[in-house]
Coordinates of C-alpha atoms and ligand atoms in Angstrom, one line a residue:
M232 CA -19.1 -74.6 130.2
V233 CA -17.9 -71.4 130.4
F234 CA -20.1 -68.8 132.0
I235 CA -19.8 -65.1 131.2
R236 CA -21.3 -63.1 133.9
V237 CA -22.4 -59.5 133.1
S238 CA -24.5 -57.2 135.3
T239 CA -27.5 -55.8 133.3
P240 CA -26.3 -52.1 134.0
L241 CA -23.0 -53.1 132.4
L242 CA -24.7 -54.7 129.5
F243 CA -27.2 -52.0 129.1
G244 CA -24.1 -49.6 129.3
A245 CA -22.7 -51.8 126.4
I246 CA -25.7 -51.8 123.9
A247 CA -26.7 -48.3 124.8
A248 CA -23.6 -47.0 122.9
F249 CA -25.3 -48.4 119.8
F250 CA -28.7 -46.9 120.2
D251 CA -29.9 -43.9 118.4
I252 CA -32.3 -42.5 121.0
T253 CA -33.1 -39.5 118.9
S254 CA -36.3 -41.3 117.2
A255 CA -37.5 -42.2 120.5
A256 CA -37.2 -38.8 121.8
A257 CA -39.1 -37.4 118.8
V258 CA -42.4 -39.1 120.0
H259 CA -45.2 -36.9 121.3
K260 CA -48.3 -37.7 123.0
P261 CA -50.9 -35.6 122.8
R262 CA -52.0 -34.9 126.6
T263 CA -55.4 -34.7 128.3
A264 CA -55.8 -32.7 131.2
S265 CA -56.2 -35.7 133.3
S266 CA -53.3 -37.5 131.6
C267 CA -55.4 -40.7 131.0
K268 CA -55.7 -42.7 127.8
I269 CA -58.8 -41.5 125.9
S270 CA -61.5 -44.0 126.0
P271 CA -64.5 -44.3 123.9
T272 CA -66.7 -41.9 126.0
D273 CA -64.4 -39.2 125.7
A274 CA -64.8 -36.1 123.5
A275 CA -61.6 -36.6 122.0
W276 CA -62.3 -40.3 120.9
P277 CA -61.3 -40.3 117.1
S278 CA -64.3 -39.8 115.0
E279 CA -66.2 -42.3 112.5
S280 CA -64.1 -40.8 109.8
D281 CA -60.7 -41.1 111.4
W282 CA -61.6 -44.8 111.7
A283 CA -62.8 -45.1 108.3
A284 CA -59.2 -43.4 107.3
L285 CA -57.3 -45.9 109.3
N286 CA -59.3 -48.7 107.4
T287 CA -58.3 -47.4 104.2
T288 CA -54.5 -47.2 105.2
V289 CA -54.8 -50.9 106.2
S290 CA -56.4 -52.0 103.1
G291 CA -59.8 -52.6 104.7
R292 CA -58.2 -54.9 107.4
L293 CA -60.1 -53.0 110.5
I294 CA -62.7 -54.9 112.4
K295 CA -65.0 -53.2 115.0
V296 CA -64.9 -55.6 117.9
V297 CA -68.1 -57.5 118.8
P298 CA -67.7 -59.7 121.5
L299 CA -67.7 -63.4 120.3
A300 CA -70.7 -64.3 122.3
S301 CA -72.9 -61.5 121.1
V302 CA -74.7 -64.1 119.0
C303 CA -76.5 -65.2 122.2
Y304 CA -78.1 -61.8 122.8
E305 CA -81.5 -60.8 121.1
S306 CA -80.2 -56.9 121.9
E307 CA -77.3 -57.7 119.4
L308 CA -77.4 -57.0 115.6
D309 CA -75.5 -60.3 115.0
Y310 CA -78.0 -62.5 117.4
D311 CA -78.2 -66.0 115.9
A312 CA -79.5 -68.9 118.0
E313 CA -77.7 -71.5 116.3
K314 CA -74.4 -69.9 116.2
C315 CA -74.9 -69.1 120.1
T316 CA -75.0 -73.1 120.6
Y317 CA -71.9 -73.5 118.5
V318 CA -70.2 -70.7 120.7
T319 CA -71.7 -72.2 123.9
D320 CA -70.7 -75.6 123.1
N321 CA -67.0 -74.5 122.0
W322 CA -66.4 -71.8 124.9
M323 CA -64.0 -74.1 126.7
S324 CA -61.8 -74.6 123.6
A325 CA -58.9 -72.6 123.1
S326 CA -59.1 -72.8 119.2
L327 CA -62.5 -70.7 119.3
H328 CA -60.7 -67.9 120.9
V329 CA -57.4 -68.0 119.0
S330 CA -59.4 -67.5 115.5
D331 CA -61.2 -64.7 116.9
P332 CA -59.9 -61.0 116.5
A333 CA -60.3 -60.3 120.2
S334 CA -61.6 -63.0 122.3
I335 CA -59.2 -64.3 125.0
M336 CA -58.9 -67.5 127.2
A337 CA -59.7 -66.1 130.5
P338 CA -63.1 -64.0 130.7
L339 CA -62.2 -62.4 133.7
F340 CA -60.1 -59.9 131.9
S341 CA -62.9 -58.9 129.8
N342 CA -64.8 -58.0 132.8
N343 CA -66.8 -61.2 132.4
T344 CA -69.0 -59.4 129.7
C345 CA -71.2 -61.1 127.2
L346 CA -70.5 -64.6 128.2
P347 CA -72.5 -67.5 126.5
T348 CA -75.9 -67.3 127.7
S349 CA -79.4 -69.5 127.5
D350 CA -81.3 -66.0 128.3
P351 CA -81.0 -64.2 124.9
T352 CA -82.7 -61.3 127.1
A353 CA -79.7 -60.8 129.0
S354 CA -77.5 -57.8 128.2
C355 CA -74.2 -57.9 126.4
T356 CA -71.6 -55.2 126.6
Q357 CA -68.2 -54.2 125.3
G358 CA -66.6 -54.6 128.7
F359 CA -62.8 -54.8 128.7
Y360 CA -62.6 -55.8 125.1
P361 CA -60.9 -53.5 122.6
S362 CA -63.1 -51.1 120.5
Y363 CA -61.3 -52.4 117.1
S364 CA -59.0 -54.6 116.0
I365 CA -56.7 -54.7 112.6
N366 CA -56.2 -57.9 111.4
V367 CA -52.5 -57.7 110.5
T368 CA -51.0 -59.5 107.6
D369 CA -47.6 -57.0 107.4
Y370 CA -45.7 -54.7 109.2
T371 CA -47.2 -51.8 107.7
H372 CA -50.3 -52.7 109.2
V373 CA -48.5 -52.7 112.6
Q374 CA -47.0 -49.2 111.8
A375 CA -50.5 -47.7 111.0
G376 CA -52.1 -49.2 114.1
I377 CA -49.1 -47.8 116.5
N378 CA -49.3 -44.5 114.7
F379 CA -53.0 -44.1 114.9
A380 CA -52.9 -45.1 118.7
R381 CA -50.1 -42.9 119.6
K382 CA -51.4 -39.8 117.7
N383 CA -54.9 -40.2 119.2
N384 CA -53.6 -41.5 122.5
I385 CA -55.7 -44.4 122.8
R386 CA -54.8 -47.7 124.2
L387 CA -53.0 -50.4 122.0
V388 CA -52.8 -53.8 122.7
V389 CA -51.3 -56.7 120.8
K390 CA -53.5 -59.9 120.8
N391 CA -51.7 -63.2 119.3
T392 CA -53.8 -65.9 120.7
G393 CA -55.2 -64.3 123.7
H394 CA -53.7 -67.1 126.1
D395 CA -52.2 -64.6 128.5
F396 CA -52.8 -65.5 132.2
L397 CA -52.7 -61.7 133.2
G398 CA -55.1 -60.6 130.4
K399 CA -52.4 -58.6 128.6
S400 CA -53.9 -59.2 125.0
T401 CA -57.0 -57.2 125.7
A402 CA -58.0 -53.7 127.2
R403 CA -61.1 -51.4 127.1
G404 CA -61.6 -49.2 124.4
A405 CA -58.3 -50.3 122.8
L406 CA -56.9 -50.7 119.3
S407 CA -56.0 -54.3 118.9
L408 CA -53.2 -55.9 116.6
W409 CA -54.1 -59.3 115.9
T410 CA -50.9 -60.8 114.7
H411 CA -52.7 -64.2 114.3
N412 CA -52.3 -64.3 110.5
L413 CA -48.6 -63.6 110.4
K414 CA -47.7 -67.2 109.6
D415 CA -44.9 -67.3 107.3
V416 CA -41.9 -69.6 108.1
T417 CA -38.6 -70.0 106.2
F418 CA -36.2 -72.6 107.1
Y419 CA -32.5 -72.1 106.7
D420 CA -30.1 -74.8 106.3
S421 CA -27.1 -72.9 106.9
Y422 CA -27.5 -69.6 109.3
S423 CA -24.5 -67.6 110.9
E424 CA -24.5 -65.1 113.6
P425 CA -20.8 -64.8 114.7
L426 CA -21.7 -62.4 117.4
L427 CA -23.7 -65.2 119.0
G428 CA -21.0 -68.0 118.2
Y429 CA -23.7 -69.5 116.2
K430 CA -23.7 -71.1 112.5
G431 CA -26.0 -74.1 111.8
T432 CA -29.7 -74.3 111.0
A433 CA -32.4 -71.8 111.7
A434 CA -35.8 -70.5 110.9
K435 CA -37.6 -67.0 110.4
V436 CA -41.0 -67.6 112.1
G437 CA -44.0 -65.1 111.8
A438 CA -45.1 -63.8 115.0
G439 CA -48.7 -65.6 114.6
I440 CA -47.4 -68.9 114.3
E441 CA -49.1 -71.3 117.1
V442 CA -46.7 -74.2 118.7
Q443 CA -48.7 -76.9 116.9
E444 CA -48.0 -75.4 113.6
A445 CA -44.4 -74.5 114.4
Y446 CA -43.8 -78.2 115.6
A447 CA -45.4 -79.6 112.3
K448 CA -43.4 -77.5 110.0
A449 CA -40.2 -78.5 111.8
N450 CA -40.9 -82.1 111.8
A451 CA -41.5 -81.9 108.1
E452 CA -37.9 -80.3 107.9
G453 CA -36.3 -82.9 110.1
V454 CA -35.6 -80.3 113.0
M455 CA -37.0 -79.2 116.4
F456 CA -37.8 -75.9 118.0
V457 CA -37.5 -75.1 121.5
G458 CA -41.2 -74.2 122.0
G459 CA -44.2 -74.5 124.7
E460 CA -46.1 -77.6 125.4
Q461 CA -49.6 -76.6 124.4
K462 CA -50.9 -76.6 120.9
T463 CA -52.4 -73.1 120.4
V464 CA -50.1 -71.0 122.7
G465 CA -48.2 -68.8 120.3
F466 CA -44.3 -69.1 119.5
I467 CA -43.0 -66.0 118.9
G468 CA -45.6 -63.7 120.6
G469 CA -46.0 -63.5 124.4
Y470 CA -44.4 -67.0 124.9
I471 CA -40.9 -66.4 123.7
Q472 CA -40.8 -62.7 124.7
G473 CA -41.3 -63.4 128.2
G474 CA -38.6 -66.2 128.3
G475 CA -40.6 -69.5 127.1
H476 CA -39.9 -72.7 128.9
S477 CA -40.2 -75.9 126.7
P478 CA -40.1 -79.6 126.9
L479 CA -36.6 -79.3 125.5
S480 CA -35.2 -76.4 127.9
S481 CA -33.7 -78.7 130.5
K482 CA -31.5 -79.8 127.3
Y483 CA -31.2 -76.6 125.3
G484 CA -32.3 -73.5 127.6
M485 CA -35.2 -71.2 127.3
A486 CA -36.9 -70.4 124.0
A487 CA -35.8 -67.1 124.0
D488 CA -32.2 -68.2 124.3
Q489 CA -32.8 -69.6 120.6
V490 CA -33.4 -66.1 119.1
L491 CA -30.8 -64.8 116.5
A492 CA -32.6 -61.9 114.9
M493 CA -36.0 -60.3 114.7
E494 CA -38.3 -57.8 112.8
V495 CA -40.2 -55.2 114.8
V496 CA -42.5 -51.9 114.8
T497 CA -41.3 -49.7 117.7
A498 CA -43.4 -47.3 119.1
D499 CA -42.5 -44.4 116.7
G500 CA -44.1 -46.6 114.1
V501 CA -40.3 -47.3 112.7
Y502 CA -39.9 -50.9 111.2
R503 CA -36.4 -51.9 112.4
K504 CA -34.5 -55.0 112.3
V505 CA -33.0 -56.4 115.3
G506 CA -29.9 -58.4 116.3
P507 CA -27.0 -58.4 118.5
L508 CA -25.5 -55.5 116.8
T509 CA -28.7 -53.6 115.2
N510 CA -30.9 -52.2 118.0
P511 CA -29.1 -54.2 120.5
D512 CA -31.1 -52.9 123.3
L513 CA -34.5 -54.2 122.0
F514 CA -32.6 -57.4 121.0
W515 CA -31.6 -58.0 124.7
A516 CA -35.0 -56.8 126.3
L517 CA -37.4 -58.6 123.7
R518 CA -35.8 -61.8 124.9
G519 CA -37.1 -62.6 128.1
G520 CA -38.3 -58.8 129.1
G521 CA -42.0 -59.6 128.4
G522 CA -44.5 -59.0 125.5
G523 CA -46.5 -56.0 124.7
T524 CA -43.9 -53.4 126.4
F525 CA -41.1 -52.6 123.9
A526 CA -42.2 -53.2 120.5
V527 CA -44.4 -55.0 118.2
V528 CA -42.8 -58.2 116.9
I529 CA -43.4 -59.3 113.4
S530 CA -40.9 -62.2 113.2
M531 CA -37.9 -63.7 115.0
T532 CA -35.3 -65.8 113.5
V533 CA -34.7 -68.6 115.7
R534 CA -32.1 -71.6 116.0
T535 CA -33.4 -75.1 115.1
W536 CA -32.1 -78.0 116.4
K537 CA -31.8 -81.7 114.8
D538 CA -34.7 -84.1 115.5
I539 CA -33.8 -86.6 118.1
P540 CA -35.6 -89.7 119.5
V541 CA -37.5 -88.9 122.8
T542 CA -38.5 -91.3 125.6
T543 CA -41.9 -90.1 127.6
L544 CA -42.9 -91.4 130.8
P545 CA -46.6 -90.6 132.3
L546 CA -45.5 -91.9 135.7
T547 CA -48.4 -91.6 138.2
F548 CA -48.3 -92.6 142.0
N549 CA -51.1 -92.4 144.6
S550 CA -51.8 -93.8 148.0
S551 CA -54.6 -93.4 150.5
N552 CA -51.9 -93.3 153.3
Y553 CA -51.2 -89.5 153.4
E554 CA -48.0 -89.8 155.3
N555 CA -46.7 -92.3 152.9
F556 CA -47.6 -90.5 149.7
W557 CA -45.7 -87.6 150.9
K558 CA -42.6 -89.5 151.8
A559 CA -42.8 -90.8 148.0
M560 CA -43.4 -87.1 147.1
I561 CA -39.9 -86.0 149.1
A562 CA -38.3 -89.1 147.1
F563 CA -39.6 -87.9 144.0
H564 CA -38.6 -84.4 144.4
E565 CA -35.0 -85.8 145.4
V566 CA -34.2 -87.5 142.0
L567 CA -35.9 -84.4 139.8
P568 CA -32.6 -82.2 139.8
N569 CA -30.5 -85.2 138.8
M570 CA -32.8 -85.9 136.0
A571 CA -33.1 -82.4 134.9
D572 CA -29.0 -82.4 134.9
K573 CA -29.7 -85.1 132.0
G574 CA -32.0 -82.9 130.1
I575 CA -35.0 -84.2 131.2
Y576 CA -38.4 -81.8 131.8
T577 CA -40.9 -83.2 134.0
Y578 CA -44.5 -81.7 134.2
Y579 CA -47.0 -83.1 136.9
M580 CA -50.3 -82.4 138.4
T581 CA -50.6 -83.3 142.1
S582 CA -53.3 -83.4 144.9
N583 CA -52.5 -84.5 148.4
T584 CA -52.8 -88.3 147.5
S585 CA -52.2 -88.4 143.9
L586 CA -49.4 -87.5 141.4
S587 CA -49.5 -87.7 137.5
C588 CA -46.8 -86.8 135.3
I589 CA -48.2 -85.1 132.1
P590 CA -45.0 -86.7 130.9
I591 CA -41.5 -87.0 132.0
F592 CA -40.0 -85.9 128.8
A593 CA -36.6 -87.3 128.1
P594 CA -34.8 -86.2 124.7
D595 CA -32.2 -88.4 123.5
M596 CA -32.8 -91.0 126.1
T597 CA -33.8 -94.5 125.8
V598 CA -36.6 -96.1 128.0
S599 CA -33.9 -98.0 130.2
Q600 CA -31.8 -95.0 130.7
V601 CA -35.1 -93.2 131.9
N602 CA -36.2 -96.4 134.0
G603 CA -32.5 -96.7 135.4
L604 CA -32.6 -92.9 136.7
L605 CA -35.9 -93.6 138.7
S606 CA -34.7 -97.3 139.9
S607 CA -34.0 -96.2 143.4
F608 CA -37.2 -94.1 143.6
Y609 CA -39.3 -97.0 142.2
K610 CA -37.9 -98.7 145.1
T611 CA -38.9 -96.3 147.6
L612 CA -42.3 -96.5 146.4
D613 CA -42.3 -100.5 146.9
T614 CA -41.2 -99.9 150.5
L615 CA -43.8 -97.3 150.8
G616 CA -46.5 -99.6 149.5
V617 CA -47.2 -96.5 147.0
T618 CA -49.3 -97.8 144.0
Y619 CA -47.5 -96.5 140.9
N620 CA -47.7 -97.0 136.7
A621 CA -44.6 -96.4 135.0
T622 CA -45.0 -97.4 131.3
A623 CA -42.6 -95.5 129.6
T624 CA -42.5 -95.0 125.5
Q625 CA -39.6 -94.2 123.2
Y626 CA -40.4 -92.2 120.0
K627 CA -38.1 -91.6 117.0
G628 CA -38.4 -88.0 117.2
F629 CA -39.6 -85.0 119.0
Y630 CA -42.9 -84.2 117.2
D631 CA -44.7 -87.5 118.2
A632 CA -43.5 -87.5 121.5
W633 CA -44.8 -84.2 122.1
Y634 CA -48.0 -84.8 120.1
Y635 CA -49.2 -87.8 122.1
S636 CA -48.1 -86.5 125.6
F637 CA -49.7 -82.9 125.9
G638 CA -53.6 -83.1 125.6
P639 CA -55.7 -79.8 125.2
E640 CA -56.0 -77.6 128.0
P641 CA -59.5 -75.9 128.7
A642 CA -60.1 -72.2 127.7
G643 CA -62.9 -70.1 129.3
L644 CA -61.9 -70.7 133.0
Q645 CA -62.7 -68.4 135.8
S646 CA -59.6 -68.6 137.8
G647 CA -56.3 -67.1 139.1
T648 CA -52.9 -68.4 139.5
I649 CA -50.0 -68.2 142.1
S650 CA -46.6 -69.5 141.2
R651 CA -42.6 -69.6 142.3
L652 CA -39.6 -70.5 140.7
V653 CA -38.1 -72.3 143.4
P654 CA -34.5 -72.4 143.2
R655 CA -32.4 -75.7 142.7
K656 CA -30.7 -75.1 145.8
V657 CA -33.8 -74.8 148.1
L658 CA -35.5 -77.8 146.4
E659 CA -32.3 -79.8 147.2
K660 CA -31.7 -78.8 150.7
N661 CA -35.1 -78.0 151.9
T662 CA -37.1 -80.5 150.3
E663 CA -39.4 -81.0 153.1
G664 CA -40.1 -77.3 153.2
V665 CA -41.4 -77.2 149.6
M666 CA -43.3 -80.1 150.0
S667 CA -45.0 -78.7 152.9
Y668 CA -45.9 -75.8 150.7
L669 CA -47.2 -78.4 148.3
Q670 CA -49.0 -79.9 151.0
D671 CA -50.6 -76.7 152.1
L672 CA -52.0 -75.9 148.7
T673 CA -53.2 -79.2 147.8
N674 CA -55.1 -79.9 151.3
T675 CA -57.4 -77.0 150.4
G676 CA -58.6 -79.1 147.3
L677 CA -56.5 -77.2 144.8
T678 CA -54.3 -79.3 142.2
A679 CA -50.5 -78.0 142.3
V680 CA -48.4 -78.2 139.1
G681 CA -44.8 -78.6 139.1
F682 CA -42.1 -78.1 136.2
S683 CA -38.9 -80.0 136.7
I684 CA -36.9 -77.4 134.5
Q685 CA -33.5 -76.4 134.9
P686 CA -32.5 -74.3 131.6
E687 CA -29.5 -72.5 133.4
Y688 CA -27.2 -71.6 130.2
K689 CA -27.6 -74.7 128.3
A690 CA -27.9 -72.6 125.1
G691 CA -24.7 -71.2 125.4
A692 CA -23.4 -68.2 127.4
L693 CA -23.6 -66.1 124.2
M694 CA -27.3 -67.0 123.3
S695 CA -28.5 -66.8 127.0
L696 CA -27.0 -63.2 127.4
N697 CA -30.7 -61.8 127.3
A698 CA -33.5 -60.5 129.4
V699 CA -34.7 -64.0 130.8
N700 CA -35.4 -63.7 134.4
P701 CA -32.2 -64.7 136.2
A702 CA -34.5 -66.8 138.7
W703 CA -34.9 -69.4 135.9
R704 CA -30.9 -69.8 135.8
Q705 CA -31.0 -71.2 139.1
N706 CA -34.7 -72.7 138.8
G707 CA -35.2 -76.2 140.4
L708 CA -39.1 -76.3 140.3
H709 CA -41.6 -74.1 138.7
V710 CA -44.8 -74.6 141.1
I711 CA -48.0 -73.2 139.9
S712 CA -51.4 -73.2 141.2
G713 CA -55.0 -72.1 139.9
Y714 CA -57.6 -71.2 142.2
I715 CA -61.3 -71.0 141.0
V716 CA -62.9 -67.7 141.0
P717 CA -66.9 -68.2 141.9
A718 CA -69.0 -67.1 139.0
G719 CA -70.7 -63.6 139.9
S720 CA -67.9 -62.2 141.6
T721 CA -67.8 -58.8 141.9
P722 CA -64.4 -57.0 140.9
A723 CA -64.0 -56.1 144.5
E724 CA -64.3 -59.9 145.3
V725 CA -61.8 -60.6 143.0
E726 CA -59.3 -58.3 144.4
A727 CA -59.9 -59.8 147.9
L728 CA -59.7 -63.4 146.7
R729 CA -56.4 -62.7 144.9
D730 CA -55.1 -60.9 148.0
Y731 CA -56.2 -63.8 149.8
W732 CA -54.3 -66.2 147.8
V733 CA -51.0 -64.1 147.8
T734 CA -51.0 -63.6 151.6
E735 CA -52.0 -66.8 152.9
H736 CA -50.3 -69.2 150.4
L737 CA -47.8 -67.7 148.1
S738 CA -46.2 -66.1 151.0
K739 CA -45.4 -69.6 152.3
I740 CA -43.2 -70.4 149.6
Q741 CA -41.7 -67.1 149.2
E742 CA -40.6 -67.2 152.8
I743 CA -38.5 -70.3 151.9
T744 CA -37.1 -68.6 148.8
P745 CA -35.9 -65.3 149.3
G746 CA -34.8 -63.5 146.6
A747 CA -36.1 -65.9 143.9
G748 CA -38.9 -65.0 141.6
A749 CA -42.0 -66.0 139.5
Y750 CA -42.6 -66.6 136.0
L751 CA -44.2 -63.7 134.5
S752 CA -46.2 -65.3 132.0
E753 CA -47.5 -67.8 134.7
A754 CA -47.9 -65.6 137.8
A755 CA -50.0 -63.9 140.2
Y756 CA -52.0 -61.1 138.8
N757 CA -51.1 -59.2 142.0
E758 CA -47.5 -60.6 142.5
P759 CA -45.9 -58.3 145.2
N760 CA -42.8 -56.5 143.9
F761 CA -43.4 -57.8 140.4
Q762 CA -40.1 -55.6 139.3
Q763 CA -37.9 -58.0 141.4
S764 CA -40.0 -61.1 141.0
F765 CA -40.5 -61.2 137.4
Y766 CA -37.3 -59.3 135.7
G767 CA -34.9 -59.6 139.0
S768 CA -31.7 -57.8 138.4
H769 CA -32.6 -57.1 134.8
Y770 CA -35.4 -54.5 135.8
P771 CA -33.4 -51.6 135.9
G772 CA -31.7 -52.1 132.3
L773 CA -35.2 -53.1 131.1
Y774 CA -36.8 -50.0 132.6
V775 CA -34.2 -47.7 130.9
V776 CA -35.1 -49.5 127.6
K777 CA -38.7 -49.0 127.8
K778 CA -38.1 -45.2 128.7
L779 CA -36.0 -44.9 125.5
R780 CA -38.1 -46.9 123.1
D781 CA -41.6 -45.9 124.2
P782 CA -41.6 -42.8 126.5
N783 CA -45.1 -42.2 126.5
S784 CA -46.2 -46.0 127.0
V785 CA -47.9 -46.6 123.6
L786 CA -47.5 -50.0 125.0
Y787 CA -48.6 -50.8 128.3
A788 CA -48.9 -54.5 129.6
H789 CA -50.1 -55.2 133.4
T790 CA -46.9 -56.0 135.4
G791 CA -45.0 -55.3 132.2
V792 CA -41.9 -53.1 132.4
G793 CA -42.7 -49.5 133.4
S794 CA -46.2 -50.5 134.1
E795 CA -46.1 -48.9 137.7
D796 CA -46.1 -45.4 136.0
W797 CA -50.0 -46.0 135.4
V798 CA -53.0 -46.9 137.1
E799 CA -55.8 -48.8 135.5
T800 CA -59.1 -48.1 136.9
D801 CA -62.0 -49.9 135.7
G802 CA -60.3 -50.6 132.3
I803 CA -59.2 -46.6 132.0
L804 CA -55.4 -45.9 132.1
C805 CA -54.1 -42.9 133.7
E806 CA -50.5 -41.7 134.6
A807 CA -50.0 -42.7 138.1
Ligands
LIG977 C1 -52.7 -73.7 128.2 C2 -51.4 -72.7 128.3 C3 -50.1 -73.4 128.4 C4 -48.9 -72.7 128.3 N1 -47.6 -73.2 128.2 C5 -46.6 -72.7 128.5 C6 -45.4 -73.4 128.2 O1 -45.1 -74.7 127.9 N2 -44.1 -72.5 128.2 C7 -44.3 -71.4 128.5 O2 -43.3 -70.7 128.7 N3 -45.6 -70.7 128.7 C8 -46.6 -71.6 128.8 N4 -47.7 -70.9 128.8 C9 -47.9 -69.1 129.1 C10 -47.7 -68.4 127.8 O3 -46.2 -68.5 127.5 C11 -48.3 -67.1 128.0 O4 -49.8 -67.1 128.2 C12 -48.0 -66.1 126.8 O5 -48.5 -65.0 127.1 C13 -48.7 -66.6 125.8 O6 -48.7 -65.9 124.4 P1 -49.6 -65.7 123.4 O7 -48.6 -64.7 122.5 O8 -49.7 -66.9 122.6 O9 -50.6 -65.0 123.7 P2 -51.2 -63.5 123.7 O10 -52.5 -63.3 124.9 O11 -52.0 -63.1 122.5 O12 -50.2 -62.5 124.2 C14 -49.5 -62.5 125.2 C15 -48.9 -61.2 125.5 O13 -47.7 -60.8 124.6 C16 -47.9 -59.6 123.8 N5 -47.7 -60.1 122.4 C17 -48.5 -61.1 121.8 N6 -47.7 -60.9 120.4 C18 -46.9 -60.1 120.5 C19 -46.1 -59.5 119.4 N7 -46.0 -59.9 118.2 N8 -45.3 -58.4 119.6 C20 -45.4 -57.9 120.9 N9 -46.1 -58.5 122.1 C21 -46.8 -59.4 121.8 C22 -49.4 -59.3 124.2 O14 -49.9 -58.4 123.8 C23 -49.6 -59.8 125.5 O15 -49.1 -58.9 126.6 C24 -48.9 -71.6 128.6 C25 -50.3 -70.9 128.7 C26 -51.3 -71.4 128.8 C27 -52.7 -70.7 128.7

């Protein structure tokens, strides 16, 4: 394979030549004395008639946001004990939050306001939920929302599914663009983009499509998408814009590597087509540089792959002998890079005595091929007396393999995350060091999650010429861990807990992986030096795109590109 190495500044220099900056320069922000975004308690907050006018512009699709669990509170207009029971029973189900205009999976980011309660006399406040939301069904609604937020200097967020780990799809007093109902999908038997060296099948996918919808539609067409593992996570929202790892990534690359074209609305309210020659800076940045930052995406056209058989193996092993379990862990991690070389994705969860693969997912491989790759590892387990279960199944196509492998993951959790993209070189040369980090985590009682994914440039050099964190191209193991935030923690206690996990634990893997990074969509809220960690050498170029396309930060995302120019205090956003 031929790799084209292009540095970010060079790449940006090339694309900037095509870029019309006059439109971006024409964006003006009404400034307040304090240079903060206007919030509902400010005198400058838009009047009822301003909101009514916006509602008319978007054909009645403006929604006054009410927290989902307000039905549990007597003080609220929509109090309804029966509905409260429903919301309470389903609070941990992602679908409940996906289908609400403003609810999110992680209530920590709504400031834990208005949770389901059995005490109807308790009080429910708006917390960090947006004030209004537009139920977007076409790009003109996005234009209206962006123009309104920009002219009134209020916060704007985009909510697709609300799955974001860092709460980037909610904000106090914001106008939210709810993209969930942008559901159009069109498949093409023949699509050509010579500048990316691509000719083949493709699909144009609306920004509101969830993974489960995308996969079902692709299955009906006999093709596959490179998408995420979880059913209700979005496909074209934060997932693909942040890079997007997939059960198919070790074979075909990142989800962002599959993008051929886009439709977006930029911060100046202009609808734009985006591709390698049209608005190329956005084409580069929106493929890996993060959601909610550069523009609002309406659709993306992505390549599709012909369906293939997949073997899955939900391997488990465990031992009450701690020492032998960790010898087995070392042996397992020694075979993972070789398996990923063959296109295999492995997603596991481990304690300090037991590991379960959600599956080992092996596209285009048979059961005997997969077991063959693991045969020496099985022998090691036998020698160590470590118990294991290894029953593989071959499926005719991707859809069934995916459907039967990945169960639902709960919403509504009070938790925080730390993660690292451990380079393959480190995994191979210092396997014991990486295992000692996993021991450190799991000895605290936590479950550690590992993804053996090597996306490298497997989509081809031209398709991979994007803003995906360069740390992904070197990746051997994406290690994540989630810690519990005790109920009732104050904001100061949450901050202290976040600091503790970064300082006492994350720092240990950072020490043995100098210069590596973390995946912006599944990382610590307080990631140190997030610019380097989430974006690597692309950061300077991404910052220039942000400043040119959205000079007044109509769009802001915590740890997003350019977010260091702002300070958020109690949900109020002010210039730093
Ligand atoms: C259970 C679970 C499983 C996951 N599995 C995977 C996985 O397999 N692979 C992987 O790579 N990641 C995975 N993730 C992480 C996932 O990629 C991120 O949470 C991602 O941000 C979700 O995007 P969303 O659009 O669904 O969520 P949202 O919370 O709605 O949006 C996330 C961010 O993107 C922005 N955004 C959304 N839509 C648009 C748009 N149209 N235009 C501009 N900005 C937009 C939002 O403003 C926000 O900043 C998983 C997360 C969870 C919770």
